[in-house]
PDB file of C-alpha atoms in Angstrom:
ATOM      1  CA  UNK Z   1      -0.283  -0.157   0.014  1.00 50.00           C
ATOM      2  CA  UNK Z   2       1.694   3.215  -0.723  1.00 60.00           C
ATOM      3  CA  UNK Z   3      -0.688   5.620   0.461  1.00 91.00           C
ATOM      4  CA  UNK Z   4       0.014   8.527   2.859  1.00 97.00           C
ATOM      5  CA  UNK Z   5      -2.985  10.307   4.671  1.00 97.00           C
ATOM      6  CA  UNK Z   6      -2.278  13.746   5.354  1.00 98.00           C
ATOM      7  CA  UNK Z   7      -4.415  15.918   8.271  1.00 97.00           C
ATOM      8  CA  UNK Z   8      -5.981  18.785   8.254  1.00 97.00           C
ATOM      9  CA  UNK Z   9      -6.524  19.386   4.739  1.00 97.00           C
ATOM     10  CA  UNK Z  10      -6.579  22.793   6.109  1.00 98.00           C
ATOM     11  CA  UNK Z  11      -5.557  24.704   8.898  1.00 98.00           C
ATOM     12  CA  UNK Z  12      -6.018  28.275  10.363  1.00 98.00           C
ATOM     13  CA  UNK Z  13      -3.309  29.883  13.426  1.00 98.00           C
ATOM     14  CA  UNK Z  14      -2.973  33.064  14.825  1.00 98.00           C
ATOM     15  CA  UNK Z  15       0.444  34.443  14.505  1.00 98.00           C
ATOM     16  CA  UNK Z  16       2.533  33.360  16.994  1.00 98.00           C
ATOM     17  CA  UNK Z  17       1.252  30.044  17.231  1.00 98.00           C
ATOM     18  CA  UNK Z  18       1.849  26.258  16.637  1.00 98.00           C
ATOM     19  CA  UNK Z  19       0.722  24.705  13.615  1.00 98.00           C
ATOM     20  CA  UNK Z  20       0.788  20.788  13.192  1.00 98.00           C
ATOM     21  CA  UNK Z  21       0.488  18.603  10.472  1.00 98.00           C
ATOM     22  CA  UNK Z  22      -0.109  15.007  10.652  1.00 98.00           C
ATOM     23  CA  UNK Z  23       0.637  12.147   8.149  1.00 98.00           C
ATOM     24  CA  UNK Z  24      -0.142   8.507   8.438  1.00 98.00           C
ATOM     25  CA  UNK Z  25       1.419   5.536   6.187  1.00 97.00           C
ATOM     26  CA  UNK Z  26       1.218   2.055   5.731  1.00 94.00           C
ATOM     27  CA  UNK Z  27       3.956   0.816   3.792  1.00 92.00           C
ATOM     28  CA  UNK Z  28       6.981  -0.163   5.955  1.00 91.00           C
ATOM     29  CA  UNK Z  29       9.569  -0.144   3.113  1.00 91.00           C
ATOM     30  CA  UNK Z  30       9.353   3.419   3.587  1.00 93.00           C
ATOM     31  CA  UNK Z  31      12.588   5.129   4.203  1.00 92.00           C
ATOM     32  CA  UNK Z  32      12.375   8.662   4.258  1.00 94.00           C
ATOM     33  CA  UNK Z  33      10.312  11.029   5.121  1.00 96.00           C
ATOM     34  CA  UNK Z  34      10.433  14.472   4.056  1.00 96.00           C
ATOM     35  CA  UNK Z  35       8.275  17.369   4.134  1.00 97.00           C
ATOM     36  CA  UNK Z  36       7.611  20.263   1.114  1.00 97.00           C
ATOM     37  CA  UNK Z  37       6.276  23.699   1.685  1.00 98.00           C
ATOM     38  CA  UNK Z  38       4.643  25.137  -1.505  1.00 97.00           C
ATOM     39  CA  UNK Z  39       3.621  28.487  -2.528  1.00 96.00           C
ATOM     40  CA  UNK Z  40       0.960  29.439  -4.953  1.00 92.00           C
ATOM     41  CA  UNK Z  41       2.179  28.785  -8.497  1.00 88.00           C
ATOM     42  CA  UNK Z  42       5.223  27.695  -7.288  1.00 92.00           C
ATOM     43  CA  UNK Z  43       7.581  23.956  -7.102  1.00 95.00           C
ATOM     44  CA  UNK Z  44       7.443  22.148  -3.749  1.00 96.00           C
ATOM     45  CA  UNK Z  45      10.586  23.581  -1.590  1.00 96.00           C
ATOM     46  CA  UNK Z  46      11.852  20.762   0.650  1.00 94.00           C
ATOM     47  CA  UNK Z  47      11.932  22.275   3.967  1.00 96.00           C
ATOM     48  CA  UNK Z  48      12.736  19.267   7.065  1.00 96.00           C
ATOM     49  CA  UNK Z  49      13.303  15.481   6.341  1.00 95.00           C
ATOM     50  CA  UNK Z  50      13.540  12.594   8.737  1.00 95.00           C
ATOM     51  CA  UNK Z  51      14.593   8.946   8.427  1.00 93.00           C
ATOM     52  CA  UNK Z  52      12.943   5.976  10.636  1.00 91.00           C
ATOM     53  CA  UNK Z  53      15.758   5.498  12.623  1.00 92.00           C
ATOM     54  CA  UNK Z  54      15.309   8.931  14.133  1.00 93.00           C
ATOM     55  CA  UNK Z  55      12.668  10.226  16.446  1.00 95.00           C
ATOM     56  CA  UNK Z  56      12.650  13.754  16.084  1.00 97.00           C
ATOM     57  CA  UNK Z  57      13.954  16.497  14.259  1.00 97.00           C
ATOM     58  CA  UNK Z  58      14.608  20.037  14.492  1.00 97.00           C
ATOM     59  CA  UNK Z  59      15.298  22.602  12.507  1.00 96.00           C
ATOM     60  CA  UNK Z  60      14.648  26.745  13.138  1.00 97.00           C
ATOM     61  CA  UNK Z  61      11.399  26.532  13.564  1.00 97.00           C
ATOM     62  CA  UNK Z  62      10.238  23.484  12.073  1.00 98.00           C
ATOM     63  CA  UNK Z  63      10.366  19.961  13.539  1.00 98.00           C
ATOM     64  CA  UNK Z  64       9.318  16.153  12.509  1.00 97.00           C
ATOM     65  CA  UNK Z  65       8.299  14.373  15.192  1.00 96.00           C
ATOM     66  CA  UNK Z  66       8.280  10.263  13.947  1.00 97.00           C
ATOM     67  CA  UNK Z  67       6.413   7.629  15.448  1.00 96.00           C
ATOM     68  CA  UNK Z  68       7.396   4.023  13.438  1.00 95.00           C
ATOM     69  CA  UNK Z  69       5.336   1.631  15.472  1.00 94.00           C
ATOM     70  CA  UNK Z  70       2.216   4.037  14.934  1.00 96.00           C
ATOM     71  CA  UNK Z  71       3.520   4.573  11.236  1.00 96.00           C
ATOM     72  CA  UNK Z  72       2.562   8.271  11.929  1.00 97.00           C
ATOM     73  CA  UNK Z  73       4.468  11.853  11.652  1.00 97.00           C
ATOM     74  CA  UNK Z  74       4.207  15.006  12.303  1.00 98.00           C
ATOM     75  CA  UNK Z  75       5.223  18.271  11.481  1.00 98.00           C
ATOM     76  CA  UNK Z  76       5.587  21.244  14.100  1.00 98.00           C
ATOM     77  CA  UNK Z  77       5.747  24.684  13.140  1.00 98.00           C
ATOM     78  CA  UNK Z  78       6.731  26.769  15.624  1.00 98.00           C
ATOM     79  CA  UNK Z  79       5.857  30.284  16.280  1.00 98.00           C
ATOM     80  CA  UNK Z  80       4.164  30.489  12.847  1.00 98.00           C
ATOM     81  CA  UNK Z  81       4.588  33.785  10.801  1.00 98.00           C
ATOM     82  CA  UNK Z  82       2.209  34.681   8.501  1.00 97.00           C
ATOM     83  CA  UNK Z  83       5.102  33.968   5.455  1.00 97.00           C
ATOM     84  CA  UNK Z  84       4.475  30.135   6.400  1.00 98.00           C
ATOM     85  CA  UNK Z  85       1.377  30.833   4.734  1.00 98.00           C
ATOM     86  CA  UNK Z  86       1.642  28.049   1.931  1.00 98.00           C
ATOM     87  CA  UNK Z  87       0.321  24.490   1.230  1.00 98.00           C
ATOM     88  CA  UNK Z  88       2.025  21.827   3.382  1.00 98.00           C
ATOM     89  CA  UNK Z  89       2.897  18.160   1.759  1.00 98.00           C
ATOM     90  CA  UNK Z  90       4.146  15.574   3.780  1.00 98.00           C
ATOM     91  CA  UNK Z  91       5.794  12.526   1.700  1.00 97.00           C
ATOM     92  CA  UNK Z  92       7.651   9.200   1.990  1.00 96.00           C
ATOM     93  CA  UNK Z  93      10.359   7.517  -0.016  1.00 93.00           C
ATOM     94  CA  UNK Z  94      10.574   4.023  -1.583  1.00 90.00           C
ATOM     95  CA  UNK Z  95      12.580   2.574  -3.939  1.00 85.00           C
ATOM     96  CA  UNK Z  96      13.219   5.761  -6.748  1.00 85.00           C
ATOM     97  CA  UNK Z  97       9.659   7.532  -5.952  1.00 91.00           C
ATOM     98  CA  UNK Z  98       7.831   9.633  -3.565  1.00 94.00           C
ATOM     99  CA  UNK Z  99       4.473   9.205  -2.706  1.00 96.00           C
ATOM    100  CA  UNK Z 100       2.954  12.560  -1.298  1.00 97.00           C
ATOM    101  CA  UNK Z 101      -0.213  13.149   1.474  1.00 97.00           C
ATOM    102  CA  UNK Z 102      -3.060  15.312  -0.105  1.00 96.00           C
ATOM    103  CA  UNK Z 103      -1.578  18.524   1.359  1.00 97.00           C
ATOM    104  CA  UNK Z 104      -2.582  20.887   4.065  1.00 98.00           C
ATOM    105  CA  UNK Z 105      -2.702  24.136   3.621  1.00 98.00           C
ATOM    106  CA  UNK Z 106      -1.729  26.795   6.324  1.00 98.00           C
ATOM    107  CA  UNK Z 107      -3.160  29.773   7.338  1.00 98.00           C
ATOM    108  CA  UNK Z 108      -1.801  32.164   9.706  1.00 98.00           C
ATOM    109  CA  UNK Z 109      -3.386  35.589  10.418  1.00 97.00           C
ATOM    110  CA  UNK Z 110      -1.359  38.524  11.633  1.00 93.00           C
TER     111      UNK Z 110
ATOM    112  CA  UNK H   1      24.655  25.578  -7.709  1.00 58.00           C
ATOM    113  CA  UNK H   2      22.027  26.124 -10.483  1.00 71.00           C
ATOM    114  CA  UNK H   3      18.805  24.796  -8.897  1.00 92.00           C
ATOM    115  CA  UNK H   4      16.547  22.536 -11.258  1.00 96.00           C
ATOM    116  CA  UNK H   5      14.791  24.848 -14.063  1.00 96.00           C
ATOM    117  CA  UNK H   6      12.031  23.605 -16.423  1.00 97.00           C
ATOM    118  CA  UNK H   7      10.409  24.889 -19.764  1.00 97.00           C
ATOM    119  CA  UNK H   8       8.509  26.065 -20.753  1.00 97.00           C
ATOM    120  CA  UNK H   9       6.314  28.053 -17.800  1.00 97.00           C
ATOM    121  CA  UNK H  10       3.441  27.423 -19.238  1.00 97.00           C
ATOM    122  CA  UNK H  11       1.736  25.837 -22.393  1.00 96.00           C
ATOM    123  CA  UNK H  12      -1.946  25.411 -23.563  1.00 98.00           C
ATOM    124  CA  UNK H  13      -2.765  22.458 -26.212  1.00 98.00           C
ATOM    125  CA  UNK H  14      -6.050  20.736 -27.879  1.00 98.00           C
ATOM    126  CA  UNK H  15      -7.006  17.321 -27.085  1.00 98.00           C
ATOM    127  CA  UNK H  16      -5.288  15.245 -29.084  1.00 98.00           C
ATOM    128  CA  UNK H  17      -2.020  17.188 -29.795  1.00 98.00           C
ATOM    129  CA  UNK H  18       1.166  16.008 -28.212  1.00 98.00           C
ATOM    130  CA  UNK H  19       3.601  17.832 -25.924  1.00 98.00           C
ATOM    131  CA  UNK H  20       6.853  17.914 -25.118  1.00 98.00           C
ATOM    132  CA  UNK H  21       8.201  19.499 -21.380  1.00 98.00           C
ATOM    133  CA  UNK H  22      11.769  19.856 -20.704  1.00 98.00           C
ATOM    134  CA  UNK H  23      14.273  20.196 -17.474  1.00 98.00           C
ATOM    135  CA  UNK H  24      17.028  20.355 -16.634  1.00 96.00           C
ATOM    136  CA  UNK H  25      18.945  19.147 -13.365  1.00 93.00           C
ATOM    137  CA  UNK H  26      20.353  20.438 -10.006  1.00 91.00           C
ATOM    138  CA  UNK H  27      24.041  21.622 -10.587  1.00 88.00           C
ATOM    139  CA  UNK H  28      25.849  17.538  -9.416  1.00 86.00           C
ATOM    140  CA  UNK H  29      22.731  15.799  -9.728  1.00 91.00           C
ATOM    141  CA  UNK H  30      22.627  12.923 -11.857  1.00 92.00           C
ATOM    142  CA  UNK H  31      18.572  11.207 -11.548  1.00 93.00           C
ATOM    143  CA  UNK H  32      16.101  13.344 -12.557  1.00 95.00           C
ATOM    144  CA  UNK H  33      12.273  12.422 -11.728  1.00 96.00           C
ATOM    145  CA  UNK H  34       8.936  13.587 -12.803  1.00 98.00           C
ATOM    146  CA  UNK H  35       5.938  14.454 -11.206  1.00 98.00           C
ATOM    147  CA  UNK H  36       2.025  15.357 -12.065  1.00 98.00           C
ATOM    148  CA  UNK H  37       0.415  17.219  -9.654  1.00 97.00           C
ATOM    149  CA  UNK H  38      -3.332  18.136 -10.467  1.00 95.00           C
ATOM    150  CA  UNK H  39      -4.995  21.224  -9.186  1.00 93.00           C
ATOM    151  CA  UNK H  40      -5.509  20.929  -5.198  1.00 92.00           C
ATOM    152  CA  UNK H  41      -3.725  17.949  -4.963  1.00 94.00           C
ATOM    153  CA  UNK H  42      -0.156  16.210  -3.974  1.00 96.00           C
ATOM    154  CA  UNK H  43       2.546  15.276  -6.721  1.00 97.00           C
ATOM    155  CA  UNK H  44       1.899  11.669  -8.205  1.00 97.00           C
ATOM    156  CA  UNK H  45       4.916  10.016  -9.432  1.00 96.00           C
ATOM    157  CA  UNK H  46       5.225   9.191 -13.180  1.00 97.00           C
ATOM    158  CA  UNK H  47       9.014   7.801 -13.989  1.00 96.00           C
ATOM    159  CA  UNK H  48      11.838   8.282 -13.221  1.00 95.00           C
ATOM    160  CA  UNK H  49      15.187   8.766 -15.118  1.00 95.00           C
ATOM    161  CA  UNK H  50      19.139   7.495 -14.298  1.00 92.00           C
ATOM    162  CA  UNK H  51      21.872   7.654 -16.619  1.00 90.00           C
ATOM    163  CA  UNK H  52      19.781   7.691 -19.255  1.00 92.00           C
ATOM    164  CA  UNK H  53      17.450   5.146 -18.491  1.00 93.00           C
ATOM    165  CA  UNK H  54      13.682   4.599 -17.066  1.00 94.00           C
ATOM    166  CA  UNK H  55      14.544   3.838 -13.648  1.00 91.00           C
ATOM    167  CA  UNK H  56      10.704   3.288 -12.329  1.00 91.00           C
ATOM    168  CA  UNK H  57       7.168   4.299 -13.405  1.00 95.00           C
ATOM    169  CA  UNK H  58       4.222   5.030 -11.556  1.00 94.00           C
ATOM    170  CA  UNK H  59       0.829   4.444 -13.061  1.00 94.00           C
ATOM    171  CA  UNK H  60       0.761   6.443 -15.997  1.00 97.00           C
ATOM    172  CA  UNK H  61       0.302   5.614 -19.770  1.00 97.00           C
ATOM    173  CA  UNK H  62       2.354   4.390 -22.419  1.00 97.00           C
ATOM    174  CA  UNK H  63       1.445   7.762 -24.115  1.00 98.00           C
ATOM    175  CA  UNK H  64       3.680   9.576 -20.909  1.00 98.00           C
ATOM    176  CA  UNK H  65       7.265   9.013 -22.288  1.00 97.00           C
ATOM    177  CA  UNK H  66      10.634  10.455 -21.342  1.00 97.00           C
ATOM    178  CA  UNK H  67      14.324  11.069 -22.314  1.00 97.00           C
ATOM    179  CA  UNK H  68      17.202  11.884 -19.770  1.00 96.00           C
ATOM    180  CA  UNK H  69      20.708  13.243 -22.017  1.00 95.00           C
ATOM    181  CA  UNK H  70      24.398  13.126 -20.981  1.00 94.00           C
ATOM    182  CA  UNK H  71      24.413  16.263 -19.419  1.00 92.00           C
ATOM    183  CA  UNK H  72      21.359  14.990 -17.282  1.00 93.00           C
ATOM    184  CA  UNK H  73      18.706  17.125 -18.531  1.00 95.00           C
ATOM    185  CA  UNK H  74      15.281  15.244 -19.236  1.00 97.00           C
ATOM    186  CA  UNK H  75      11.984  15.833 -21.287  1.00 98.00           C
ATOM    187  CA  UNK H  76       8.588  14.373 -20.317  1.00 98.00           C
ATOM    188  CA  UNK H  77       6.962  13.582 -23.781  1.00 98.00           C
ATOM    189  CA  UNK H  78       2.957  13.096 -23.635  1.00 98.00           C
ATOM    190  CA  UNK H  79       1.326  11.961 -26.505  1.00 98.00           C
ATOM    191  CA  UNK H  80      -2.505  11.941 -27.204  1.00 98.00           C
ATOM    192  CA  UNK H  81      -3.539  14.836 -24.873  1.00 98.00           C
ATOM    193  CA  UNK H  82      -6.458  14.252 -22.759  1.00 98.00           C
ATOM    194  CA  UNK H  83      -8.335  16.978 -21.075  1.00 97.00           C
ATOM    195  CA  UNK H  84      -7.363  15.101 -17.659  1.00 97.00           C
ATOM    196  CA  UNK H  85      -3.433  15.952 -17.892  1.00 98.00           C
ATOM    197  CA  UNK H  86      -4.191  19.333 -17.322  1.00 98.00           C
ATOM    198  CA  UNK H  87      -1.884  20.165 -14.463  1.00 97.00           C
ATOM    199  CA  UNK H  88       1.569  20.932 -12.896  1.00 97.00           C
ATOM    200  CA  UNK H  89       4.090  19.243 -13.904  1.00 98.00           C
ATOM    201  CA  UNK H  90       6.716  18.771 -11.551  1.00 98.00           C
ATOM    202  CA  UNK H  91      10.887  17.759 -12.033  1.00 97.00           C
ATOM    203  CA  UNK H  92      12.509  16.736  -9.460  1.00 96.00           C
ATOM    204  CA  UNK H  93      16.766  16.338  -9.551  1.00 94.00           C
ATOM    205  CA  UNK H  94      18.626  14.029  -6.877  1.00 92.00           C
ATOM    206  CA  UNK H  95      21.754  12.403  -6.755  1.00 88.00           C
ATOM    207  CA  UNK H  96      21.799   8.999  -7.328  1.00 79.00           C
ATOM    208  CA  UNK H  97      19.595   6.302  -8.525  1.00 65.00           C
ATOM    209  CA  UNK H  98      17.692   5.696  -5.321  1.00 67.00           C
ATOM    210  CA  UNK H  99      18.243   9.477  -4.788  1.00 67.00           C
ATOM    211  CA  UNK H 100      15.360  10.065  -2.072  1.00 79.00           C
ATOM    212  CA  UNK H 101      16.746  13.606  -1.262  1.00 88.00           C
ATOM    213  CA  UNK H 102      14.602  15.075  -4.276  1.00 93.00           C
ATOM    214  CA  UNK H 103      14.660  19.044  -5.344  1.00 94.00           C
ATOM    215  CA  UNK H 104      11.715  20.446  -7.539  1.00 96.00           C
ATOM    216  CA  UNK H 105      11.797  22.649 -10.098  1.00 96.00           C
ATOM    217  CA  UNK H 106       9.035  25.437 -10.753  1.00 96.00           C
ATOM    218  CA  UNK H 107       7.094  22.999 -12.849  1.00 97.00           C
ATOM    219  CA  UNK H 108       5.582  24.101 -15.994  1.00 98.00           C
ATOM    220  CA  UNK H 109       1.239  24.591 -16.078  1.00 97.00           C
ATOM    221  CA  UNK H 110      -0.302  22.486 -18.766  1.00 98.00           C
ATOM    222  CA  UNK H 111      -3.419  23.413 -19.582  1.00 98.00           C
ATOM    223  CA  UNK H 112      -5.482  21.419 -22.053  1.00 98.00           C
ATOM    224  CA  UNK H 113      -8.520  22.016 -23.633  1.00 97.00           C
TER     225      UNK H 113
END
């Protein structure tokens, strides 16, 4: 099963708040889990990524939490800013392809 | 370091026509993957090229084909265009045939009328 399920579809957060986006997968062959940020009219930009032997990875305001036993991973954006307003995609890598979640449209209100 | 570039930016075609999209990989990368992103959805893997050979294919019909050139640039060709082919076509480059860290270009917006 290659699906990656992402939630919520949309998210509204106040400036300074924490944005949390969740993803779940079934395929245990996935070996790399990136998050991408996409602005309208642009290609996805790699934000942060994690491998399944690590439970958490932090880069600046962005943190990935990974639960291998539950087959779930999440993106936390701390101190969310209006400039973070974009669509976020989780993805999972196996073989030579990335399988993407359906996306979360994040709006950060000033 | 040069990022991934794609051309053209936008393209309008009619049903039944053929289209060629182009991609130049990021400097130092030898692998190119193509994805289709329909409006409001996540990208879907079409295929990957590594060392000028197709190195994996998603659930897309044979009318989607590609090429990779010795300089690692790539083309995506779509024959017999259908209305549902309207989408943003994304190229991603990576290093190595199983490269997991993929960097995307800005995409080509294809509209089929």
